Amino acid sequence: MGPKAKHVLLRLYNRSWQSGTTPPTWRTAVVIPIIKKGKKASDLASYRPISLTSTFSKTMERMVNGRLYQNMEDSGLFDENQAGFRRHRSTVDQLVLFTQSVINA
């Protein structure tokens, strides 16, 4: 994708972010039924739905998630001891700390 196209997309995403609205087509999904392995095609319970959503919507969601996450990090809104779902932290680190505190007790 060229720089002009990137600039146009960024303007579109920023306008959506600032207005708090998204185009209706971004909120529409196409649901495809996929048959489960070894199940009868004639039974509706044999299918699992797969929703295909807009690439624009998925990209916007990632941008919003990144902005919110960074804002929470910068504002110190995460507990210092929280490791799950945080960058550069691991639940394994928490397990090591817990194990060490049990050993030291």
Backbone as JSON, one array per atom type, in Angstrom:
{
  "sequence": "MGPKAKHVLLRLYNRSWQSGTTPPTWRTAVVIPIIKKGKKASDLASYRPISLTSTFSKTMERMVNGRLYQNMEDSGLFDENQAGFRRHRSTVDQLVLFTQSVINA",
  "N": [[0.85, -1.18, 0.0], [0.59, 2.15, -0.86], [1.98, 5.37, 0.22], [0.08, 7.45, -0.06], [-2.39, 6.12, -0.03], [-2.27, 5.02, 2.53], [-2.33, 7.35, 4.04], [-4.9, 8.31, 3.42], [-6.47, 6.24, 4.51], [-5.73, 6.46, 7.22], [-6.76, 9.0, 7.81], [-9.47, 8.43, 7.48], [-9.88, 6.51, 9.53], [-9.18, 8.07, 11.78], [-11.13, 10.07, 11.65], [-13.4, 8.52, 12.11], [-12.8, 7.66, 14.71], [-12.78, 10.13, 16.12], [-15.4, 11.02, 15.76], [-16.83, 9.0, 16.88], [-18.29, 7.15, 15.52], [-18.95, 4.51, 13.16], [-18.89, 3.35, 9.78], [-21.86, 1.71, 8.56], [-21.37, -0.63, 7.06], [-19.05, -1.62, 8.15], [-19.9, -2.82, 10.43], [-21.18, -5.08, 9.72], [-21.46, -8.56, 9.25], [-20.65, -11.52, 7.45], [-22.03, -14.61, 7.74], [-20.84, -17.82, 7.7], [-21.74, -21.15, 7.49], [-19.99, -23.88, 8.77], [-19.39, -27.25, 8.45], [-19.08, -29.59, 11.1], [-16.45, -31.88, 11.76], [-17.05, -35.21, 10.87], [-19.79, -35.13, 11.29], [-23.34, -35.22, 10.54], [-24.57, -33.8, 7.58], [-27.19, -33.1, 7.31], [-28.13, -32.34, 9.77], [-28.75, -29.52, 11.66], [-27.34, -28.87, 13.97], [-24.88, -29.77, 13.44], [-23.23, -27.88, 12.42], [-20.96, -25.15, 12.65], [-20.9, -21.68, 13.18], [-19.1, -19.32, 11.27], [-17.99, -16.1, 11.35], [-17.43, -13.63, 9.04], [-15.89, -10.67, 9.12], [-15.56, -7.15, 8.39], [-12.51, -6.05, 6.98], [-11.67, -3.45, 7.34], [-12.98, -2.85, 9.73], [-11.77, -4.67, 11.52], [-9.16, -3.73, 11.47], [-9.53, -1.16, 12.53], [-10.42, -1.87, 15.09], [-8.07, -2.99, 16.15], [-6.46, -0.72, 16.18], [-7.84, 0.94, 17.98], [-7.72, -0.66, 20.27], [-4.94, -0.67, 20.68], [-4.47, 2.07, 21.19], [-6.04, 2.5, 23.51], [-4.85, 0.66, 25.28], [-2.22, 1.68, 25.45], [-2.76, 4.18, 26.56], [-3.78, 3.41, 29.05], [-1.51, 2.16, 30.13], [0.31, 4.35, 30.19], [-1.02, 6.0, 31.97], [-0.91, 4.64, 34.29], [-2.91, 2.84, 35.03], [-3.08, 0.11, 35.22], [-2.73, -2.49, 37.58], [0.29, -2.92, 39.32], [1.06, -5.53, 39.81], [-0.25, -7.02, 37.94], [0.09, -9.29, 35.34], [-0.9, -10.83, 33.28], [-2.05, -10.56, 29.93], [-0.56, -8.32, 29.35], [1.99, -6.4, 27.81], [5.37, -7.45, 27.56], [5.35, -8.82, 29.93], [4.77, -11.71, 31.92], [2.75, -14.48, 32.81], [4.14, -16.55, 33.81], [6.25, -15.34, 35.13], [4.84, -14.37, 37.32], [4.13, -16.77, 38.54], [6.64, -17.71, 39.31], [7.36, -15.73, 41.18], [5.33, -16.19, 43.06], [5.89, -18.85, 43.83], [8.43, -18.48, 44.93], [7.78, -16.81, 47.09], [6.28, -18.57, 48.64], [8.21, -20.47, 49.29], [9.93, -18.88, 50.79], [8.35, -18.31, 52.98]],
  "CA": [[0.0, 0.0, 0.0], [1.39, 3.36, -0.99], [1.83, 6.38, 1.27], [-1.17, 8.21, -0.21], [-3.48, 5.26, 0.44], [-2.14, 4.95, 3.99], [-2.78, 8.65, 4.57], [-6.37, 8.35, 3.29], [-7.02, 5.32, 5.51], [-5.53, 7.04, 8.55], [-7.76, 10.07, 7.97], [-10.77, 7.77, 7.65], [-9.92, 5.94, 10.88], [-9.18, 9.16, 12.77], [-12.46, 10.7, 11.6], [-14.31, 7.6, 12.79], [-12.44, 7.72, 16.13], [-13.19, 11.42, 16.68], [-16.87, 11.15, 15.73], [-17.43, 7.91, 17.64], [-19.17, 6.37, 14.65], [-18.33, 3.72, 12.1], [-19.83, 3.08, 8.69], [-22.66, 0.49, 8.79], [-20.77, -1.82, 6.43], [-18.02, -2.15, 9.05], [-20.57, -3.56, 11.5], [-21.89, -6.19, 9.11], [-20.66, -9.77, 9.09], [-21.21, -12.6, 6.66], [-21.91, -15.83, 8.54], [-20.67, -19.01, 6.88], [-21.83, -22.37, 8.29], [-18.96, -24.88, 8.49], [-19.8, -28.52, 9.06], [-18.12, -30.18, 12.03], [-15.88, -33.13, 11.26], [-17.73, -36.45, 11.25], [-21.2, -34.89, 11.6], [-24.28, -35.32, 9.42], [-24.85, -32.51, 6.95], [-28.62, -32.82, 7.41], [-28.44, -31.88, 11.12], [-28.31, -28.13, 11.86], [-26.39, -28.82, 15.08], [-23.58, -30.23, 12.92], [-22.52, -26.75, 11.84], [-20.51, -24.05, 13.51], [-20.89, -20.45, 12.38], [-17.89, -18.52, 11.15], [-18.37, -14.75, 10.95], [-16.42, -12.88, 8.31], [-16.14, -9.25, 9.35], [-14.86, -6.2, 7.54], [-11.1, -5.81, 7.25], [-11.59, -2.09, 7.88], [-13.41, -2.92, 11.12], [-10.74, -5.36, 12.29], [-8.02, -2.81, 11.58], [-9.93, -0.11, 13.47], [-10.43, -2.47, 16.43], [-6.68, -3.11, 16.6], [-5.97, 0.63, 16.47], [-8.49, 1.38, 19.23], [-7.14, -1.46, 21.35], [-3.58, -0.17, 20.91], [-4.55, 3.4, 21.81], [-6.54, 2.35, 24.88], [-3.84, -0.03, 26.06], [-1.12, 2.6, 25.71], [-3.26, 5.2, 27.49], [-3.85, 2.81, 30.38], [-0.13, 1.99, 30.6], [0.87, 5.67, 30.48], [-1.73, 6.59, 33.11], [-0.73, 3.79, 35.47], [-4.2, 2.27, 35.41], [-2.93, -1.32, 35.48], [-2.07, -2.83, 38.84], [1.69, -3.29, 39.08], [1.2, -6.98, 39.89], [-0.94, -7.7, 36.84], [1.0, -9.7, 34.27], [-1.68, -11.38, 32.17], [-2.53, -9.65, 28.88], [0.25, -7.1, 29.3], [3.22, -6.55, 27.04], [6.65, -7.63, 28.26], [5.12, -9.44, 31.23], [4.38, -13.09, 31.73], [2.16, -15.14, 33.97], [5.21, -17.4, 34.35], [6.94, -14.5, 36.12], [4.0, -14.35, 38.52], [4.25, -18.08, 39.18], [7.96, -17.75, 39.95], [7.26, -14.89, 42.38], [4.48, -16.89, 44.03], [6.65, -20.0, 44.34], [9.49, -17.95, 45.78], [7.2, -16.32, 48.35], [5.9, -19.75, 49.43], [9.46, -21.05, 49.8], [10.47, -17.97, 51.81], [7.42, -18.16, 54.1]],
  "C": [[0.9, 1.24, 0.0], [1.12, 4.38, 0.1], [0.54, 7.18, 1.16], [-2.36, 7.41, 0.3], [-3.45, 5.15, 1.96], [-2.66, 6.23, 4.64], [-4.31, 8.74, 4.52], [-7.01, 7.44, 4.34], [-6.88, 5.89, 6.92], [-6.52, 8.16, 8.8], [-9.14, 9.48, 8.21], [-10.91, 7.21, 9.06], [-9.96, 7.03, 11.95], [-10.53, 9.87, 12.8], [-13.48, 9.82, 12.33], [-14.08, 7.64, 14.3], [-12.97, 8.99, 16.78], [-14.7, 11.57, 16.74], [-17.56, 10.07, 16.57], [-18.4, 7.07, 16.83], [-18.35, 5.57, 13.65], [-19.36, 3.5, 11.0], [-20.58, 1.77, 8.93], [-22.04, -0.77, 8.18], [-19.66, -2.43, 7.29], [-18.63, -3.01, 10.15], [-21.35, -4.76, 10.99], [-20.95, -7.38, 8.96], [-21.41, -10.75, 8.19], [-20.96, -13.88, 7.45], [-21.9, -17.03, 7.6], [-20.8, -20.24, 7.78], [-20.78, -23.39, 7.83], [-19.35, -26.17, 9.2], [-18.68, -29.05, 9.96], [-17.68, -31.53, 11.49], [-16.66, -34.33, 11.79], [-19.2, -36.29, 11.57], [-22.05, -34.97, 10.34], [-24.62, -33.93, 8.89], [-26.32, -32.13, 7.08], [-29.03, -32.27, 8.78], [-27.88, -30.47, 11.33], [-27.27, -28.0, 12.97], [-24.99, -29.26, 14.65], [-22.73, -29.09, 12.38], [-22.07, -25.76, 12.91], [-20.44, -22.8, 12.65], [-19.52, -19.76, 12.41], [-18.31, -17.15, 10.62], [-17.2, -14.06, 10.27], [-16.76, -11.4, 8.44], [-15.25, -8.4, 8.45], [-13.39, -6.05, 7.96], [-10.89, -4.41, 7.82], [-11.94, -2.09, 9.37], [-12.34, -3.58, 11.99], [-9.52, -4.47, 12.5], [-8.32, -1.71, 12.59], [-9.93, -0.65, 14.9], [-9.02, -2.59, 16.98], [-6.11, -1.74, 16.95], [-6.55, 1.14, 17.79], [-7.89, 0.64, 20.41], [-5.73, -0.95, 21.69], [-3.58, 1.18, 21.61], [-5.02, 3.3, 23.26], [-5.5, 1.71, 25.78], [-2.71, 0.94, 26.44], [-1.53, 3.7, 26.69], [-3.32, 4.65, 28.91], [-2.46, 2.6, 30.96], [0.45, 3.33, 31.04], [0.25, 6.3, 31.71], [-1.6, 5.76, 34.38], [-2.01, 3.14, 35.95], [-4.16, 0.76, 35.63], [-2.28, -1.49, 36.85], [-0.66, -3.31, 38.52], [1.88, -4.81, 39.06], [0.51, -7.72, 38.76], [0.06, -8.02, 35.74], [0.23, -10.21, 33.05], [-2.16, -10.3, 31.23], [-1.79, -8.32, 28.85], [1.54, -7.39, 28.56], [4.43, -6.64, 27.96], [6.47, -8.16, 29.68], [4.59, -10.83, 30.97], [3.74, -13.64, 33.0], [3.17, -16.1, 34.59], [6.0, -16.61, 35.39], [6.16, -14.46, 37.43], [4.1, -15.67, 39.27], [5.59, -18.22, 39.9], [7.93, -16.92, 41.23], [6.44, -15.57, 43.47], [5.24, -18.05, 44.66], [7.74, -19.54, 45.3], [8.94, -17.45, 47.11], [6.75, -17.47, 49.23], [7.14, -20.37, 50.06], [10.02, -20.2, 50.94], [9.59, -17.86, 53.05], [7.75, -19.09, 55.25]]
}
